[in-house]
Each structure stands twice: as C-alpha cells, then as structure tokens.
C-alpha cells in the first residue's frame, strides 16, 4: 500500500428483502418537503411508486415530483430540479431509480442555491460547493453505477455536447441512506441489466489496471470481478435468481464506494471516451464501455504487461504454459471480449447509433487521462475506428 489515503463513507445501507421497511424511519429524520426524483414509467408499472408514496404519506410529507430523468441525465433536468428545491424549500431529495436518477439528484443538490453557473463552476472547473446542500436518500431499482454509496454525478450538457463527471465530497454528497432490495431490479430489461453489469466490471478494471506494488486493493478487486462474472452468468440464465441479483447489486456498490480504490492510482480512460460517446449518441453507459474496452486494452496492455498477465491468470484462468507474457495478456483480453458477447452486449459503435463523422469529434473532445498510459487524440481515434 504505497499511496497514503483517507477513507470515509457515511452512507447507511439497508439491504435485502426487508430493506423498504426502513424507509419510514429514515424519512422521519428530515423535514416535511420532499423532492421525489425518478425516471419514466417503470416505477409506476412495477408498483414501487405506490409503495414509496404510501410511506411518504404515512409520515406526513409534502411531495414534489421531478420525473422523466434520462439514462444520460441532462443539465436542463438538473436546473429544473434545482428550481423546485429553491422554490419549495426542499428538505430531502429522494431518488428512486438507477444511477442516472441518483446522479441527477446530486447535480440538483449542487446546483440549488448556487451563485453563478453551476455547470461551469462545479463540473468544468471543479470548484468547492460552499452553500448548504440538501441531503439525498436513494431507493435503488437498477444496479451498476454505485451512485447509491458515493459522491459521483455524471451529467450531460446537451447544448455544449459534453458529458462530464464530478466526484463531490463524500461527507455532503453521498446519499445519507440507500435502500437496496435486489427484487426491485427484476423488472429491468435484459439490455439494461447487462449494461449495468458491464458498468460494474469496467469500474473494477479501471481501478485494477494501474500500479506496480503489491496492494490489498488489487486482491479485493479480483474477488469482486470473480463474484460478478459468476453472478452475471447466473442472472442471464434466470433474471429472477435472487442470489445472483443480490450479488450483482453488492458487487456494484463495493466496486465504486472508494473502498477498493484506496492506495490506487487508477485509470478511467475508458469512461472518459464513453462519456463523449454518450454525449453524441445517448447510448446506455455500460454498453458503450463494453464496446470501447477491448480495443482500448489492446492498445495499452504493453505499458502494464505484468498486470494484464495477472488479470488473465487470476480472472479468466488462462493457462500460461509455453506462452509469452504478451500472449497471455492478449488471451485475457480475448476472454473479456468473449464474456461481452456471452452477455449479449453489442460490440460495435454502429450498433449504438454512432456515425463515422462522430469519431474524430469524440476522440478530440474526451478528457485524456490514464493509468499505465495516457493516449493521444490520434490513439483514441484509432481505438474508436477499431470498434466502429
């Protein structure tokens, strides 16, 4: 563990079949005015909306709603929510949905009562949020982002064609409580389920592919990857397999609540490319990550060859007998490609609405960071062409 760190995570998790029973006790901790944030119609069709409203009504809350949050939440929706927070003097933002709804809720908390342009100040310039922040609670219905237990908020400014992430301070922006019932994810369509699964997997890989030391976090990351692969295969066979869905849900939360990142430099370049892909195409986040990952890792594995060899052996059980390190590493990446296909995830950018004209725009506009290697714009463009 060669990098010093400070770890804090204040989110209280209620997990399992009975998790919703804790909602009334959580609501009693906050004032009367609640902003309920959710997506389109899924929570109404599956009955979760009625359960939530019953708890809100039973605890005497005044409820104001912001619905229709997109899979890539927009800055316009953030501003609409911030206006409600300011005008109705909201005491708690309750996000019911997946990572997009929760990310949008954090954006709303940041933008409300901001002096000046929140987008420029908080997402582009990374300024500290100095005004009081309305607390957030979450009820998770789709798993993947771990937004239920971190301070991250990824927002798309559709006017500027920029999808930008910001990790806000844990103490103020992490949800105060999160309710995680794996049964709430049963109704998620296969496409969205596997998108979430790969989002989790990408979080784990982007933290794993960095560093040269013998770090406890790497062993934990490997364990989470192995658990996720096993649970994902079971869930694809039977989407109502509670054990599989519960393991996927907890894999997601653990993958990005910072506990697996301690003493790690990390990568996150795949996410940077996908953010701009999402800005131009509005594709599902995890699907975009899956498409980009294989060509990206084929380009950068030489810079961290030892780690890619370890990944091939420990995650995909590649037999290294009689093979060079390079052959082992490439076989591990090929195993990743086969897993993506096994999940039924698209493998080309064309399948998510990308045009050839978009490729140089995406390559030029994405942030350039990395773990073992920081790619140039030309390198990113080549990666995009290879999965077009």
PDB file of N, CA and C in Angstrom, residues 232-277:
ATOM      1  N   UNK A 232     -23.280 -12.728 -12.844  1.00  0.00           N
ATOM      2  CA  UNK A 232     -23.801 -12.262 -14.128  1.00  0.00           C
ATOM      3  C   UNK A 232     -24.278 -13.440 -14.982  1.00  0.00           C
ATOM      4  N   UNK A 233     -23.483 -14.487 -15.016  1.00  0.00           N
ATOM      5  CA  UNK A 233     -23.878 -15.661 -15.799  1.00  0.00           C
ATOM      6  C   UNK A 233     -25.155 -16.290 -15.250  1.00  0.00           C
ATOM      7  N   UNK A 234     -25.283 -16.323 -13.942  1.00  0.00           N
ATOM      8  CA  UNK A 234     -26.499 -16.883 -13.342  1.00  0.00           C
ATOM      9  C   UNK A 234     -27.710 -16.001 -13.622  1.00  0.00           C
ATOM     10  N   UNK A 235     -27.543 -14.687 -13.573  1.00  0.00           N
ATOM     11  CA  UNK A 235     -28.655 -13.767 -13.796  1.00  0.00           C
ATOM     12  C   UNK A 235     -29.111 -13.763 -15.247  1.00  0.00           C
ATOM     13  N   UNK A 236     -28.190 -13.944 -16.167  1.00  0.00           N
ATOM     14  CA  UNK A 236     -28.571 -14.023 -17.587  1.00  0.00           C
ATOM     15  C   UNK A 236     -29.431 -15.263 -17.823  1.00  0.00           C
ATOM     16  N   UNK A 237     -29.104 -16.356 -17.161  1.00  0.00           N
ATOM     17  CA  UNK A 237     -29.907 -17.582 -17.288  1.00  0.00           C
ATOM     18  C   UNK A 237     -31.269 -17.439 -16.621  1.00  0.00           C
ATOM     19  N   UNK A 238     -31.290 -16.787 -15.453  1.00  0.00           N
ATOM     20  CA  UNK A 238     -32.535 -16.617 -14.705  1.00  0.00           C
ATOM     21  C   UNK A 238     -32.545 -15.233 -14.067  1.00  0.00           C
ATOM     22  N   UNK A 239     -33.190 -14.248 -14.707  1.00  0.00           N
ATOM     23  CA  UNK A 239     -33.186 -12.878 -14.183  1.00  0.00           C
ATOM     24  C   UNK A 239     -33.813 -12.748 -12.797  1.00  0.00           C
ATOM     25  N   UNK A 240     -34.603 -13.733 -12.360  1.00  0.00           N
ATOM     26  CA  UNK A 240     -35.228 -13.683 -11.045  1.00  0.00           C
ATOM     27  C   UNK A 240     -34.470 -14.504  -9.993  1.00  0.00           C
ATOM     28  N   UNK A 241     -33.226 -14.815 -10.268  1.00  0.00           N
ATOM     29  CA  UNK A 241     -32.373 -15.518  -9.317  1.00  0.00           C
ATOM     30  C   UNK A 241     -31.941 -14.506  -8.246  1.00  0.00           C
ATOM     31  N   UNK A 242     -32.555 -14.596  -7.073  1.00  0.00           N
ATOM     32  CA  UNK A 242     -32.318 -13.595  -6.026  1.00  0.00           C
ATOM     33  C   UNK A 242     -30.848 -13.542  -5.620  1.00  0.00           C
ATOM     34  N   UNK A 243     -30.248 -14.714  -5.443  1.00  0.00           N
ATOM     35  CA  UNK A 243     -28.848 -14.724  -5.026  1.00  0.00           C
ATOM     36  C   UNK A 243     -27.962 -14.035  -6.055  1.00  0.00           C
ATOM     37  N   UNK A 244     -28.196 -14.322  -7.327  1.00  0.00           N
ATOM     38  CA  UNK A 244     -27.399 -13.689  -8.378  1.00  0.00           C
ATOM     39  C   UNK A 244     -27.616 -12.179  -8.398  1.00  0.00           C
ATOM     40  N   UNK A 245     -28.885 -11.766  -8.332  1.00  0.00           N
ATOM     41  CA  UNK A 245     -29.164 -10.329  -8.405  1.00  0.00           C
ATOM     42  C   UNK A 245     -28.657  -9.600  -7.160  1.00  0.00           C
ATOM     43  N   UNK A 246     -28.714 -10.262  -6.002  1.00  0.00           N
ATOM     44  CA  UNK A 246     -28.202  -9.625  -4.793  1.00  0.00           C
ATOM     45  C   UNK A 246     -26.677  -9.501  -4.853  1.00  0.00           C
ATOM     46  N   UNK A 247     -26.002 -10.523  -5.388  1.00  0.00           N
ATOM     47  CA  UNK A 247     -24.546 -10.448  -5.511  1.00  0.00           C
ATOM     48  C   UNK A 247     -24.128  -9.365  -6.502  1.00  0.00           C
ATOM     49  N   UNK A 248     -24.864  -9.249  -7.613  1.00  0.00           N
ATOM     50  CA  UNK A 248     -24.564  -8.189  -8.581  1.00  0.00           C
ATOM     51  C   UNK A 248     -24.742  -6.822  -7.928  1.00  0.00           C
ATOM     52  N   UNK A 249     -25.819  -6.667  -7.177  1.00  0.00           N
ATOM     53  CA  UNK A 249     -26.103  -5.386  -6.531  1.00  0.00           C
ATOM     54  C   UNK A 249     -24.995  -4.992  -5.560  1.00  0.00           C
ATOM     55  N   UNK A 250     -24.523  -5.955  -4.762  1.00  0.00           N
ATOM     56  CA  UNK A 250     -23.472  -5.629  -3.793  1.00  0.00           C
ATOM     57  C   UNK A 250     -22.117  -5.489  -4.471  1.00  0.00           C
ATOM     58  N   UNK A 251     -21.862  -6.266  -5.534  1.00  0.00           N
ATOM     59  CA  UNK A 251     -20.643  -6.064  -6.328  1.00  0.00           C
ATOM     60  C   UNK A 251     -20.575  -4.631  -6.824  1.00  0.00           C
ATOM     61  N   UNK A 252     -21.701  -4.115  -7.298  1.00  0.00           N
ATOM     62  CA  UNK A 252     -21.749  -2.752  -7.832  1.00  0.00           C
ATOM     63  C   UNK A 252     -21.430  -1.730  -6.757  1.00  0.00           C
ATOM     64  N   UNK A 253     -22.077  -1.865  -5.605  1.00  0.00           N
ATOM     65  CA  UNK A 253     -21.870  -0.910  -4.521  1.00  0.00           C
ATOM     66  C   UNK A 253     -20.427  -0.924  -4.039  1.00  0.00           C
ATOM     67  N   UNK A 254     -19.869  -2.113  -3.901  1.00  0.00           N
ATOM     68  CA  UNK A 254     -18.487  -2.234  -3.453  1.00  0.00           C
ATOM     69  C   UNK A 254     -17.507  -1.717  -4.495  1.00  0.00           C
ATOM     70  N   UNK A 255     -17.852  -1.851  -5.770  1.00  0.00           N
ATOM     71  CA  UNK A 255     -16.913  -1.508  -6.842  1.00  0.00           C
ATOM     72  C   UNK A 255     -16.561  -0.040  -6.883  1.00  0.00           C
ATOM     73  N   UNK A 256     -17.473   0.832  -6.427  1.00  0.00           N
ATOM     74  CA  UNK A 256     -17.187   2.258  -6.581  1.00  0.00           C
ATOM     75  C   UNK A 256     -17.649   3.078  -5.374  1.00  0.00           C
ATOM     76  N   UNK A 257     -17.523   2.512  -4.179  1.00  0.00           N
ATOM     77  CA  UNK A 257     -17.765   3.319  -2.975  1.00  0.00           C
ATOM     78  C   UNK A 257     -16.447   3.748  -2.335  1.00  0.00           C
ATOM     79  N   UNK A 258     -15.365   3.629  -3.087  1.00  0.00           N
ATOM     80  CA  UNK A 258     -13.999   4.057  -2.756  1.00  0.00           C
ATOM     81  C   UNK A 258     -13.194   3.030  -1.967  1.00  0.00           C
ATOM     82  N   UNK A 259     -13.837   2.015  -1.415  1.00  0.00           N
ATOM     83  CA  UNK A 259     -13.101   1.083  -0.568  1.00  0.00           C
ATOM     84  C   UNK A 259     -12.087   0.267  -1.374  1.00  0.00           C
ATOM     85  N   UNK A 260     -12.403  -0.038  -2.642  1.00  0.00           N
ATOM     86  CA  UNK A 260     -11.479  -0.813  -3.466  1.00  0.00           C
ATOM     87  C   UNK A 260     -10.442   0.060  -4.168  1.00  0.00           C
ATOM     88  N   UNK A 261     -10.566   1.362  -4.006  1.00  0.00           N
ATOM     89  CA  UNK A 261      -9.664   2.281  -4.702  1.00  0.00           C
ATOM     90  C   UNK A 261      -8.534   2.785  -3.827  1.00  0.00           C
ATOM     91  N   UNK A 262      -8.553   2.436  -2.534  1.00  0.00           N
ATOM     92  CA  UNK A 262      -7.542   3.013  -1.657  1.00  0.00           C
ATOM     93  C   UNK A 262      -6.142   2.570  -2.079  1.00  0.00           C
ATOM     94  N   UNK A 263      -5.230   3.532  -2.087  1.00  0.00           N
ATOM     95  CA  UNK A 263      -3.830   3.332  -2.469  1.00  0.00           C
ATOM     96  C   UNK A 263      -3.672   2.920  -3.936  1.00  0.00           C
ATOM     97  N   UNK A 264      -4.640   3.315  -4.773  1.00  0.00           N
ATOM     98  CA  UNK A 264      -4.580   3.013  -6.209  1.00  0.00           C
ATOM     99  C   UNK A 264      -4.541   4.308  -7.019  1.00  0.00           C
ATOM    100  N   UNK A 265      -3.707   4.321  -8.079  1.00  0.00           N
ATOM    101  CA  UNK A 265      -3.667   5.481  -8.971  1.00  0.00           C
ATOM    102  C   UNK A 265      -4.876   5.487  -9.915  1.00  0.00           C
ATOM    103  N   UNK A 266      -5.239   4.360 -10.445  1.00  0.00           N
ATOM    104  CA  UNK A 266      -6.422   4.161 -11.284  1.00  0.00           C
ATOM    105  C   UNK A 266      -6.229   4.676 -12.715  1.00  0.00           C
ATOM    106  N   UNK A 267      -7.197   4.313 -13.579  1.00  0.00           N
ATOM    107  CA  UNK A 267      -7.092   4.637 -14.997  1.00  0.00           C
ATOM    108  C   UNK A 267      -8.212   5.593 -15.424  1.00  0.00           C
ATOM    109  N   UNK A 268      -9.410   5.077 -15.699  1.00  0.00           N
ATOM    110  CA  UNK A 268     -10.623   5.827 -16.055  1.00  0.00           C
ATOM    111  C   UNK A 268     -10.648   6.412 -17.467  1.00  0.00           C
ATOM    112  N   UNK A 269      -9.741   5.982 -18.336  1.00  0.00           N
ATOM    113  CA  UNK A 269      -9.777   6.497 -19.702  1.00  0.00           C
ATOM    114  C   UNK A 269     -10.951   5.929 -20.488  1.00  0.00           C
ATOM    115  N   UNK A 270     -11.306   4.671 -20.259  1.00  0.00           N
ATOM    116  CA  UNK A 270     -12.468   4.095 -20.960  1.00  0.00           C
ATOM    117  C   UNK A 270     -13.713   4.909 -20.637  1.00  0.00           C
ATOM    118  N   UNK A 271     -13.855   5.308 -19.381  1.00  0.00           N
ATOM    119  CA  UNK A 271     -15.009   6.122 -19.003  1.00  0.00           C
ATOM    120  C   UNK A 271     -14.971   7.488 -19.695  1.00  0.00           C
ATOM    121  N   UNK A 272     -13.795   8.073 -19.821  1.00  0.00           N
ATOM    122  CA  UNK A 272     -13.710   9.386 -20.467  1.00  0.00           C
ATOM    123  C   UNK A 272     -14.144   9.308 -21.933  1.00  0.00           C
ATOM    124  N   UNK A 273     -13.722   8.239 -22.611  1.00  0.00           N
ATOM    125  CA  UNK A 273     -14.132   8.078 -24.018  1.00  0.00           C
ATOM    126  C   UNK A 273     -15.629   7.849 -24.096  1.00  0.00           C
ATOM    127  N   UNK A 274     -16.155   6.983 -23.214  1.00  0.00           N
ATOM    128  CA  UNK A 274     -17.588   6.682 -23.260  1.00  0.00           C
ATOM    129  C   UNK A 274     -18.437   7.901 -22.932  1.00  0.00           C
ATOM    130  N   UNK A 275     -17.965   8.753 -22.039  1.00  0.00           N
ATOM    131  CA  UNK A 275     -18.741   9.944 -21.711  1.00  0.00           C
ATOM    132  C   UNK A 275     -19.033  10.755 -22.963  1.00  0.00           C
ATOM    133  N   UNK A 276     -18.028  10.936 -23.798  1.00  0.00           N
ATOM    134  CA  UNK A 276     -18.262  11.708 -25.017  1.00  0.00           C
ATOM    135  C   UNK A 276     -19.047  10.905 -26.063  1.00  0.00           C
ATOM    136  N   UNK A 277     -18.863   9.598 -26.072  1.00  0.00           N
ATOM    137  CA  UNK A 277     -19.724   8.758 -26.916  1.00  0.00           C
ATOM    138  C   UNK A 277     -21.177   8.954 -26.504  1.00  0.00           C
TER     139      UNK A 277
END
